[in-house]
mmCIF file with all atom_site columns, C-alpha atoms in Angstrom:
data_model
loop_
_atom_site.group_PDB
_atom_site.id
_atom_site.type_symbol
_atom_site.label_atom_id
_atom_site.label_alt_id
_atom_site.label_comp_id
_atom_site.label_asym_id
_atom_site.label_entity_id
_atom_site.label_seq_id
_atom_site.pdbx_PDB_ins_code
_atom_site.Cartn_x
_atom_site.Cartn_y
_atom_site.Cartn_z
_atom_site.occupancy
_atom_site.B_iso_or_equiv
_atom_site.pdbx_formal_charge
_atom_site.auth_seq_id
_atom_site.auth_comp_id
_atom_site.auth_asym_id
_atom_site.auth_atom_id
_atom_site.pdbx_PDB_model_num
ATOM 1   C CA . ASP T 1 1   ? 10.225  -99.233 -30.738 1.00 74.00 ? 1   ASP T CA 1
ATOM 2   C CA . ALA T 1 2   ? 13.961  -99.769 -31.131 1.00 84.00 ? 2   ALA T CA 1
ATOM 3   C CA . VAL T 1 3   ? 13.796  -98.434 -34.700 1.00 81.00 ? 3   VAL T CA 1
ATOM 4   C CA . VAL T 1 4   ? 12.094  -95.282 -33.424 1.00 86.00 ? 4   VAL T CA 1
ATOM 5   C CA . GLU T 1 5   ? 14.831  -94.827 -30.833 1.00 87.00 ? 5   GLU T CA 1
ATOM 6   C CA . ALA T 1 6   ? 17.389  -95.333 -33.614 1.00 89.00 ? 6   ALA T CA 1
ATOM 7   C CA . GLY T 1 7   ? 15.906  -92.349 -35.463 1.00 90.00 ? 7   GLY T CA 1
ATOM 8   C CA . LEU T 1 8   ? 13.421  -93.855 -37.925 1.00 90.00 ? 8   LEU T CA 1
ATOM 9   C CA . LEU T 1 9   ? 10.934  -90.990 -37.641 1.00 92.00 ? 9   LEU T CA 1
ATOM 10  C CA . GLU T 1 10  ? 13.589  -88.346 -38.169 1.00 94.00 ? 10  GLU T CA 1
ATOM 11  C CA . VAL T 1 11  ? 14.915  -90.217 -41.226 1.00 94.00 ? 11  VAL T CA 1
ATOM 12  C CA . VAL T 1 12  ? 11.423  -90.405 -42.693 1.00 94.00 ? 12  VAL T CA 1
ATOM 13  C CA . VAL T 1 13  ? 10.857  -86.683 -42.130 1.00 95.00 ? 13  VAL T CA 1
ATOM 14  C CA . ALA T 1 14  ? 14.209  -85.925 -43.799 1.00 96.00 ? 14  ALA T CA 1
ATOM 15  C CA . ALA T 1 15  ? 13.261  -88.125 -46.778 1.00 95.00 ? 15  ALA T CA 1
ATOM 16  C CA . MET T 1 16  ? 9.886   -86.388 -47.094 1.00 94.00 ? 16  MET T CA 1
ATOM 17  C CA . GLU T 1 17  ? 11.570  -82.973 -47.017 1.00 93.00 ? 17  GLU T CA 1
ATOM 18  C CA . THR T 1 18  ? 14.351  -83.898 -49.433 1.00 94.00 ? 18  THR T CA 1
ATOM 19  C CA . HIS T 1 19  ? 12.183  -85.772 -51.921 1.00 93.00 ? 19  HIS T CA 1
ATOM 20  C CA . HIS T 1 20  ? 8.977   -83.745 -51.627 1.00 85.00 ? 20  HIS T CA 1
ATOM 21  C CA . ARG T 1 21  ? 8.080   -84.288 -55.300 1.00 85.00 ? 21  ARG T CA 1
ATOM 22  C CA . ALA T 1 22  ? 8.796   -88.024 -55.370 1.00 89.00 ? 22  ALA T CA 1
ATOM 23  C CA . ILE T 1 23  ? 5.450   -89.778 -55.268 1.00 89.00 ? 23  ILE T CA 1
ATOM 24  C CA . GLU T 1 24  ? 6.842   -93.143 -54.182 1.00 91.00 ? 24  GLU T CA 1
ATOM 25  C CA . VAL T 1 25  ? 8.893   -91.626 -51.336 1.00 93.00 ? 25  VAL T CA 1
ATOM 26  C CA . GLN T 1 26  ? 5.916   -89.658 -50.052 1.00 92.00 ? 26  GLN T CA 1
ATOM 27  C CA . SER T 1 27  ? 3.573   -92.632 -50.317 1.00 91.00 ? 27  SER T CA 1
ATOM 28  C CA . ARG T 1 28  ? 5.893   -95.075 -48.553 1.00 93.00 ? 28  ARG T CA 1
ATOM 29  C CA . SER T 1 29  ? 6.722   -92.472 -45.899 1.00 94.00 ? 29  SER T CA 1
ATOM 30  C CA . CYS T 1 30  ? 3.039   -92.100 -45.088 1.00 94.00 ? 30  CYS T CA 1
ATOM 31  C CA . TYR T 1 31  ? 2.696   -95.883 -44.707 1.00 92.00 ? 31  TYR T CA 1
ATOM 32  C CA . ALA T 1 32  ? 5.770   -96.055 -42.462 1.00 92.00 ? 32  ALA T CA 1
ATOM 33  C CA . ILE T 1 33  ? 4.535   -93.244 -40.228 1.00 94.00 ? 33  ILE T CA 1
ATOM 34  C CA . ALA T 1 34  ? 1.012   -94.670 -39.972 1.00 92.00 ? 34  ALA T CA 1
ATOM 35  C CA . ALA T 1 35  ? 2.343   -98.111 -39.033 1.00 91.00 ? 35  ALA T CA 1
ATOM 36  C CA . THR T 1 36  ? 4.834   -96.709 -36.540 1.00 92.00 ? 36  THR T CA 1
ATOM 37  C CA . CYS T 1 37  ? 2.584   -94.151 -34.856 1.00 91.00 ? 37  CYS T CA 1
ATOM 38  C CA . HIS T 1 38  ? -0.940  -95.626 -34.817 1.00 89.00 ? 38  HIS T CA 1
ATOM 39  C CA . GLY T 1 39  ? -1.893  -96.135 -31.187 1.00 87.00 ? 39  GLY T CA 1
ATOM 40  C CA . ARG T 1 40  ? 1.575   -95.117 -30.005 1.00 91.00 ? 40  ARG T CA 1
ATOM 41  C CA . LYS T 1 41  ? 1.231   -91.623 -28.605 1.00 92.00 ? 41  LYS T CA 1
ATOM 42  C CA . ARG T 1 42  ? 4.934   -91.169 -27.906 1.00 93.00 ? 42  ARG T CA 1
ATOM 43  C CA . ASN T 1 43  ? 5.850   -92.032 -31.496 1.00 93.00 ? 43  ASN T CA 1
ATOM 44  C CA . GLY T 1 44  ? 3.233   -89.633 -32.872 1.00 92.00 ? 44  GLY T CA 1
ATOM 45  C CA . ASP T 1 45  ? 4.518   -86.854 -30.625 1.00 93.00 ? 45  ASP T CA 1
ATOM 46  C CA . ARG T 1 46  ? 8.079   -87.535 -31.736 1.00 94.00 ? 46  ARG T CA 1
ATOM 47  C CA . PHE T 1 47  ? 7.111   -87.451 -35.415 1.00 94.00 ? 47  PHE T CA 1
ATOM 48  C CA . VAL T 1 48  ? 5.389   -84.087 -34.972 1.00 94.00 ? 48  VAL T CA 1
ATOM 49  C CA . GLU T 1 49  ? 8.352   -82.708 -32.984 1.00 94.00 ? 49  GLU T CA 1
ATOM 50  C CA . ALA T 1 50  ? 10.667  -83.758 -35.834 1.00 95.00 ? 50  ALA T CA 1
ATOM 51  C CA . GLY T 1 51  ? 8.687   -81.589 -38.268 1.00 95.00 ? 51  GLY T CA 1
ATOM 52  C CA . GLY T 1 52  ? 6.559   -84.389 -39.608 1.00 94.00 ? 52  GLY T CA 1
ATOM 53  C CA . MET T 1 53  ? 3.188   -82.649 -39.382 1.00 95.00 ? 53  MET T CA 1
ATOM 54  C CA . ALA T 1 54  ? 4.384   -79.900 -41.722 1.00 93.00 ? 54  ALA T CA 1
ATOM 55  C CA . CYS T 1 55  ? 5.699   -82.511 -44.187 1.00 93.00 ? 55  CYS T CA 1
ATOM 56  C CA . LEU T 1 56  ? 2.482   -84.490 -44.050 1.00 93.00 ? 56  LEU T CA 1
ATOM 57  C CA . LEU T 1 57  ? 0.274   -81.471 -44.637 1.00 93.00 ? 57  LEU T CA 1
ATOM 58  C CA . LYS T 1 58  ? 2.545   -80.357 -47.471 1.00 90.00 ? 58  LYS T CA 1
ATOM 59  C CA . VAL T 1 59  ? 1.835   -83.688 -49.161 1.00 87.00 ? 59  VAL T CA 1
ATOM 60  C CA . LEU T 1 60  ? -1.849  -82.746 -49.164 1.00 86.00 ? 60  LEU T CA 1
ATOM 61  C CA . SER T 1 61  ? -1.336  -79.362 -50.781 1.00 81.00 ? 61  SER T CA 1
ATOM 62  C CA . SER T 1 62  ? 1.908   -79.254 -52.762 1.00 67.00 ? 62  SER T CA 1
ATOM 63  C CA . ASN T 1 63  ? 2.534   -79.684 -56.471 1.00 47.00 ? 63  ASN T CA 1
ATOM 64  C CA . GLY T 1 64  ? 4.284   -82.953 -55.726 1.00 46.00 ? 64  GLY T CA 1
ATOM 65  C CA . SER T 1 65  ? 1.106   -84.519 -54.427 1.00 49.00 ? 65  SER T CA 1
ATOM 66  C CA . GLN T 1 66  ? -1.160  -84.245 -57.439 1.00 63.00 ? 66  GLN T CA 1
ATOM 67  C CA . ASN T 1 67  ? -1.424  -88.009 -57.291 1.00 83.00 ? 67  ASN T CA 1
ATOM 68  C CA . TRP T 1 68  ? -4.665  -88.953 -55.512 1.00 84.00 ? 68  TRP T CA 1
ATOM 69  C CA . GLU T 1 69  ? -3.096  -92.074 -54.019 1.00 87.00 ? 69  GLU T CA 1
ATOM 70  C CA . VAL T 1 70  ? -0.407  -90.058 -52.227 1.00 90.00 ? 70  VAL T CA 1
ATOM 71  C CA . ARG T 1 71  ? -3.037  -87.696 -50.866 1.00 91.00 ? 71  ARG T CA 1
ATOM 72  C CA . ALA T 1 72  ? -5.138  -90.646 -49.688 1.00 92.00 ? 72  ALA T CA 1
ATOM 73  C CA . ASN T 1 73  ? -2.075  -92.100 -47.950 1.00 93.00 ? 73  ASN T CA 1
ATOM 74  C CA . ALA T 1 74  ? -1.404  -88.748 -46.282 1.00 94.00 ? 74  ALA T CA 1
ATOM 75  C CA . CYS T 1 75  ? -5.003  -88.646 -44.988 1.00 95.00 ? 75  CYS T CA 1
ATOM 76  C CA . SER T 1 76  ? -4.705  -92.209 -43.704 1.00 93.00 ? 76  SER T CA 1
ATOM 77  C CA . CYS T 1 77  ? -1.431  -91.341 -42.012 1.00 94.00 ? 77  CYS T CA 1
ATOM 78  C CA . LEU T 1 78  ? -2.945  -88.252 -40.407 1.00 95.00 ? 78  LEU T CA 1
ATOM 79  C CA . LYS T 1 79  ? -5.858  -90.355 -39.145 1.00 93.00 ? 79  LYS T CA 1
ATOM 80  C CA . SER T 1 80  ? -3.409  -92.831 -37.579 1.00 92.00 ? 80  SER T CA 1
ATOM 81  C CA . LEU T 1 81  ? -1.301  -90.087 -36.014 1.00 93.00 ? 81  LEU T CA 1
ATOM 82  C CA . CYS T 1 82  ? -4.343  -88.460 -34.429 1.00 92.00 ? 82  CYS T CA 1
ATOM 83  C CA . HIS T 1 83  ? -5.837  -91.700 -33.128 1.00 89.00 ? 83  HIS T CA 1
ATOM 84  C CA . GLU T 1 84  ? -6.182  -91.242 -29.359 1.00 88.00 ? 84  GLU T CA 1
ATOM 85  C CA . ASN T 1 85  ? -3.561  -88.474 -29.380 1.00 91.00 ? 85  ASN T CA 1
ATOM 86  C CA . GLU T 1 86  ? -5.146  -85.209 -28.304 1.00 90.00 ? 86  GLU T CA 1
ATOM 87  C CA . ALA T 1 87  ? -1.911  -83.210 -28.594 1.00 91.00 ? 87  ALA T CA 1
ATOM 88  C CA . VAL T 1 88  ? -1.345  -84.275 -32.203 1.00 93.00 ? 88  VAL T CA 1
ATOM 89  C CA . GLN T 1 89  ? -5.001  -83.599 -33.011 1.00 93.00 ? 89  GLN T CA 1
ATOM 90  C CA . ARG T 1 90  ? -4.684  -80.048 -31.665 1.00 91.00 ? 90  ARG T CA 1
ATOM 91  C CA . ARG T 1 91  ? -1.487  -79.442 -33.629 1.00 93.00 ? 91  ARG T CA 1
ATOM 92  C CA . ALA T 1 92  ? -3.041  -80.760 -36.826 1.00 95.00 ? 92  ALA T CA 1
ATOM 93  C CA . VAL T 1 93  ? -6.064  -78.505 -36.407 1.00 93.00 ? 93  VAL T CA 1
ATOM 94  C CA . ALA T 1 94  ? -3.817  -75.525 -35.618 1.00 93.00 ? 94  ALA T CA 1
ATOM 95  C CA . ALA T 1 95  ? -1.859  -76.258 -38.817 1.00 94.00 ? 95  ALA T CA 1
ATOM 96  C CA . ASP T 1 96  ? -5.097  -76.005 -40.834 1.00 93.00 ? 96  ASP T CA 1
ATOM 97  C CA . ALA T 1 97  ? -5.336  -79.739 -41.538 1.00 95.00 ? 97  ALA T CA 1
ATOM 98  C CA . ILE T 1 98  ? -9.144  -79.649 -41.811 1.00 93.00 ? 98  ILE T CA 1
ATOM 99  C CA . LYS T 1 99  ? -9.048  -77.160 -44.664 1.00 92.00 ? 99  LYS T CA 1
ATOM 100 C CA . LYS T 1 100 ? -6.165  -78.950 -46.415 1.00 94.00 ? 100 LYS T CA 1
ATOM 101 C CA . ILE T 1 101 ? -7.976  -82.278 -46.312 1.00 94.00 ? 101 ILE T CA 1
ATOM 102 C CA . LEU T 1 102 ? -11.163 -80.709 -47.676 1.00 92.00 ? 102 LEU T CA 1
ATOM 103 C CA . VAL T 1 103 ? -9.226  -79.047 -50.510 1.00 90.00 ? 103 VAL T CA 1
ATOM 104 C CA . ALA T 1 104 ? -7.559  -82.370 -51.371 1.00 90.00 ? 104 ALA T CA 1
ATOM 105 C CA . MET T 1 105 ? -10.929 -84.160 -51.335 1.00 89.00 ? 105 MET T CA 1
ATOM 106 C CA . GLY T 1 106 ? -12.462 -81.429 -53.481 1.00 85.00 ? 106 GLY T CA 1
ATOM 107 C CA . ALA T 1 107 ? -9.631  -81.696 -56.015 1.00 83.00 ? 107 ALA T CA 1
ATOM 108 C CA . ASP T 1 108 ? -10.476 -85.285 -56.852 1.00 83.00 ? 108 ASP T CA 1
ATOM 109 C CA . ARG T 1 109 ? -14.037 -86.277 -56.015 1.00 82.00 ? 109 ARG T CA 1
ATOM 110 C CA . GLU T 1 110 ? -13.804 -89.501 -58.057 1.00 83.00 ? 110 GLU T CA 1
ATOM 111 C CA . SER T 1 111 ? -11.009 -91.112 -56.031 1.00 84.00 ? 111 SER T CA 1
ATOM 112 C CA . ARG T 1 112 ? -12.690 -93.565 -53.693 1.00 83.00 ? 112 ARG T CA 1
ATOM 113 C CA . SER T 1 113 ? -9.660  -94.008 -51.445 1.00 85.00 ? 113 SER T CA 1
ATOM 114 C CA . LEU T 1 114 ? -8.996  -90.262 -51.162 1.00 89.00 ? 114 LEU T CA 1
ATOM 115 C CA . GLN T 1 115 ? -12.626 -89.578 -50.311 1.00 87.00 ? 115 GLN T CA 1
ATOM 116 C CA . LEU T 1 116 ? -12.814 -92.337 -47.700 1.00 85.00 ? 116 LEU T CA 1
ATOM 117 C CA . GLU T 1 117 ? -9.438  -91.674 -46.079 1.00 89.00 ? 117 GLU T CA 1
ATOM 118 C CA . GLY T 1 118 ? -10.071 -87.923 -46.115 1.00 90.00 ? 118 GLY T CA 1
ATOM 119 C CA . ALA T 1 119 ? -13.425 -88.443 -44.420 1.00 86.00 ? 119 ALA T CA 1
ATOM 120 C CA . ARG T 1 120 ? -11.894 -90.751 -41.823 1.00 86.00 ? 120 ARG T CA 1
ATOM 121 C CA . ALA T 1 121 ? -9.123  -88.244 -41.074 1.00 91.00 ? 121 ALA T CA 1
ATOM 122 C CA . LEU T 1 122 ? -11.700 -85.477 -40.712 1.00 90.00 ? 122 LEU T CA 1
ATOM 123 C CA . MET T 1 123 ? -13.782 -87.647 -38.415 1.00 85.00 ? 123 MET T CA 1
ATOM 124 C CA . GLN T 1 124 ? -10.713 -88.232 -36.254 1.00 87.00 ? 124 GLN T CA 1
ATOM 125 C CA . LEU T 1 125 ? -9.844  -84.521 -36.173 1.00 89.00 ? 125 LEU T CA 1
ATOM 126 C CA . THR T 1 126 ? -13.331 -83.210 -35.479 1.00 86.00 ? 126 THR T CA 1
ATOM 127 C CA . SER T 1 127 ? -14.824 -85.854 -33.204 1.00 78.00 ? 127 SER T CA 1
ATOM 128 C CA . ASP T 1 128 ? -14.606 -83.488 -30.237 1.00 77.00 ? 128 ASP T CA 1
ATOM 129 C CA . PRO T 1 129 ? -17.512 -80.963 -30.232 1.00 73.00 ? 129 PRO T CA 1
ATOM 130 C CA . GLU T 1 130 ? -15.161 -77.987 -29.803 1.00 76.00 ? 130 GLU T CA 1
ATOM 131 C CA . ARG T 1 131 ? -13.070 -78.997 -32.825 1.00 79.00 ? 131 ARG T CA 1
ATOM 132 C CA . GLY T 1 132 ? -16.173 -80.155 -34.672 1.00 77.00 ? 132 GLY T CA 1
ATOM 133 C CA . ALA T 1 133 ? -17.317 -76.556 -34.661 1.00 77.00 ? 133 ALA T CA 1
ATOM 134 C CA . LEU T 1 134 ? -14.296 -75.786 -36.857 1.00 81.00 ? 134 LEU T CA 1
ATOM 135 C CA . MET T 1 135 ? -15.652 -77.938 -39.686 1.00 83.00 ? 135 MET T CA 1
ATOM 136 C CA . PRO T 1 136 ? -17.207 -75.639 -42.291 1.00 83.00 ? 136 PRO T CA 1
ATOM 137 C CA . ASP T 1 137 ? -20.712 -76.413 -43.560 1.00 77.00 ? 137 ASP T CA 1
ATOM 138 C CA . ASP T 1 138 ? -19.373 -77.282 -46.991 1.00 81.00 ? 138 ASP T CA 1
ATOM 139 C CA . GLY T 1 139 ? -16.954 -79.690 -45.299 1.00 82.00 ? 139 GLY T CA 1
ATOM 140 C CA . ILE T 1 140 ? -19.795 -81.627 -43.713 1.00 79.00 ? 140 ILE T CA 1
ATOM 141 C CA . ARG T 1 141 ? -21.505 -81.758 -47.096 1.00 81.00 ? 141 ARG T CA 1
ATOM 142 C CA . ILE T 1 142 ? -18.312 -82.944 -48.859 1.00 82.00 ? 142 ILE T CA 1
ATOM 143 C CA . VAL T 1 143 ? -17.870 -85.750 -46.344 1.00 79.00 ? 143 VAL T CA 1
ATOM 144 C CA . GLU T 1 144 ? -21.495 -86.849 -46.502 1.00 76.00 ? 144 GLU T CA 1
ATOM 145 C CA . GLU T 1 145 ? -21.565 -86.810 -50.319 1.00 80.00 ? 145 GLU T CA 1
ATOM 146 C CA . ALA T 1 146 ? -18.320 -88.735 -50.599 1.00 77.00 ? 146 ALA T CA 1
ATOM 147 C CA . LEU T 1 147 ? -19.383 -91.384 -48.179 1.00 72.00 ? 147 LEU T CA 1
ATOM 148 C CA . GLU T 1 148 ? -22.833 -91.792 -49.694 1.00 76.00 ? 148 GLU T CA 1
ATOM 149 C CA . ARG T 1 149 ? -21.196 -92.508 -53.033 1.00 78.00 ? 149 ARG T CA 1
ATOM 150 C CA . PHE T 1 150 ? -18.364 -94.733 -51.902 1.00 73.00 ? 150 PHE T CA 1
ATOM 151 C CA . THR T 1 151 ? -19.375 -96.711 -48.822 1.00 68.00 ? 151 THR T CA 1
ATOM 152 C CA . ASP T 1 152 ? -21.604 -99.476 -47.625 1.00 67.00 ? 152 ASP T CA 1
ATOM 153 C CA . GLY T 1 153 ? -24.565 -99.095 -45.290 1.00 71.00 ? 153 GLY T CA 1
ATOM 154 C CA . ALA T 1 154 ? -22.650 -99.638 -42.029 1.00 71.00 ? 154 ALA T CA 1
ATOM 155 C CA . PHE T 1 155 ? -20.128 -96.908 -42.728 1.00 68.00 ? 155 PHE T CA 1
ATOM 156 C CA . GLN T 1 156 ? -22.876 -94.604 -44.005 1.00 72.00 ? 156 GLN T CA 1
ATOM 157 C CA . ARG T 1 157 ? -24.656 -94.990 -40.661 1.00 75.00 ? 157 ARG T CA 1
ATOM 158 C CA . GLU T 1 158 ? -21.409 -94.157 -38.871 1.00 71.00 ? 158 GLU T CA 1
ATOM 159 C CA . VAL T 1 159 ? -21.044 -91.060 -41.016 1.00 69.00 ? 159 VAL T CA 1
ATOM 160 C CA . ALA T 1 160 ? -24.642 -90.051 -40.371 1.00 73.00 ? 160 ALA T CA 1
ATOM 161 C CA . ARG T 1 161 ? -23.954 -90.232 -36.618 1.00 73.00 ? 161 ARG T CA 1
ATOM 162 C CA . TYR T 1 162 ? -20.788 -88.202 -37.173 1.00 72.00 ? 162 TYR T CA 1
ATOM 163 C CA . GLY T 1 163 ? -22.725 -85.543 -39.135 1.00 71.00 ? 163 GLY T CA 1
ATOM 164 C CA . ARG T 1 164 ? -25.325 -85.287 -36.353 1.00 74.00 ? 164 ARG T CA 1
ATOM 165 C CA . MET T 1 165 ? -22.558 -85.041 -33.764 1.00 72.00 ? 165 MET T CA 1
ATOM 166 C CA . LEU T 1 166 ? -20.873 -82.234 -35.715 1.00 72.00 ? 166 LEU T CA 1
ATOM 167 C CA . ARG T 1 167 ? -24.091 -80.301 -36.043 1.00 70.00 ? 167 ARG T CA 1
ATOM 168 C CA . GLU T 1 168 ? -24.985 -80.824 -32.370 1.00 72.00 ? 168 GLU T CA 1
ATOM 169 C CA . GLY T 1 169 ? -21.479 -79.790 -31.298 1.00 65.00 ? 169 GLY T CA 1
ATOM 170 C CA . ARG T 1 170 ? -21.687 -76.710 -33.462 1.00 62.00 ? 170 ARG T CA 1
ATOM 171 C CA . SER T 1 171 ? -25.059 -75.828 -31.903 1.00 67.00 ? 171 SER T CA 1
ATOM 172 C CA . ARG T 1 172 ? -23.643 -76.226 -28.383 1.00 63.00 ? 172 ARG T CA 1
ATOM 173 C CA . VAL T 1 173 ? -20.625 -74.070 -29.190 1.00 58.00 ? 173 VAL T CA 1
ATOM 174 C CA . THR T 1 174 ? -22.876 -71.415 -30.756 1.00 56.00 ? 174 THR T CA 1
ATOM 175 C CA . GLU T 1 175 ? -25.243 -71.465 -27.758 1.00 63.00 ? 175 GLU T CA 1
ATOM 176 C CA . LYS T 1 176 ? -22.288 -71.240 -25.363 1.00 61.00 ? 176 LYS T CA 1
ATOM 177 C CA . GLY T 1 177 ? -20.920 -68.233 -27.271 1.00 59.00 ? 177 GLY T CA 1
ATOM 178 C CA . GLU T 1 178 ? -24.313 -66.506 -27.233 1.00 60.00 ? 178 GLU T CA 1
ATOM 179 C CA . ARG T 1 179 ? -24.641 -67.034 -23.467 1.00 59.00 ? 179 ARG T CA 1
ATOM 180 C CA . GLN T 1 180 ? -21.167 -65.580 -22.909 1.00 60.00 ? 180 GLN T CA 1
ATOM 181 C CA . ARG T 1 181 ? -22.023 -62.454 -24.931 1.00 58.00 ? 181 ARG T CA 1
ATOM 182 C CA . ARG T 1 182 ? -25.118 -61.777 -22.813 1.00 59.00 ? 182 ARG T CA 1
#
């Protein structure tokens, strides 16, 4: 964590902002952030506070990220940032990460790594029933189709459980809303 204290995360954010169209810079930045922040809540919080979430989501939707590999790396990074970090998950959802991931996945349905990493990031972001209700119906379909095409049986079963959980969470949220209106 000495490199984080020395300003690594801020340097990476500055590089992502300065070189937003450089595929190699964006790709390597995503790897560095994922490795530095996965399972380290404080590092993830610091990255987001430094403006990193905005940079990461820009990678998913900007002209500089037409490369599927960079988008896959951004999804993987987002998944790592959100791992066991509720605050970062909330900020990602508030910044419209679910929609941006779905758009990126929809832009290149043939990229195995983009489809898998996008699905994993979405699973991380929407695993809570309240946030799961934010996943649009077409998003659930995109994830299920991608994972049917690109994964083995074990991961497909995991995705099937995830799809059921999303639908059940959505039903609970809908029922809760209907009770509150009465």
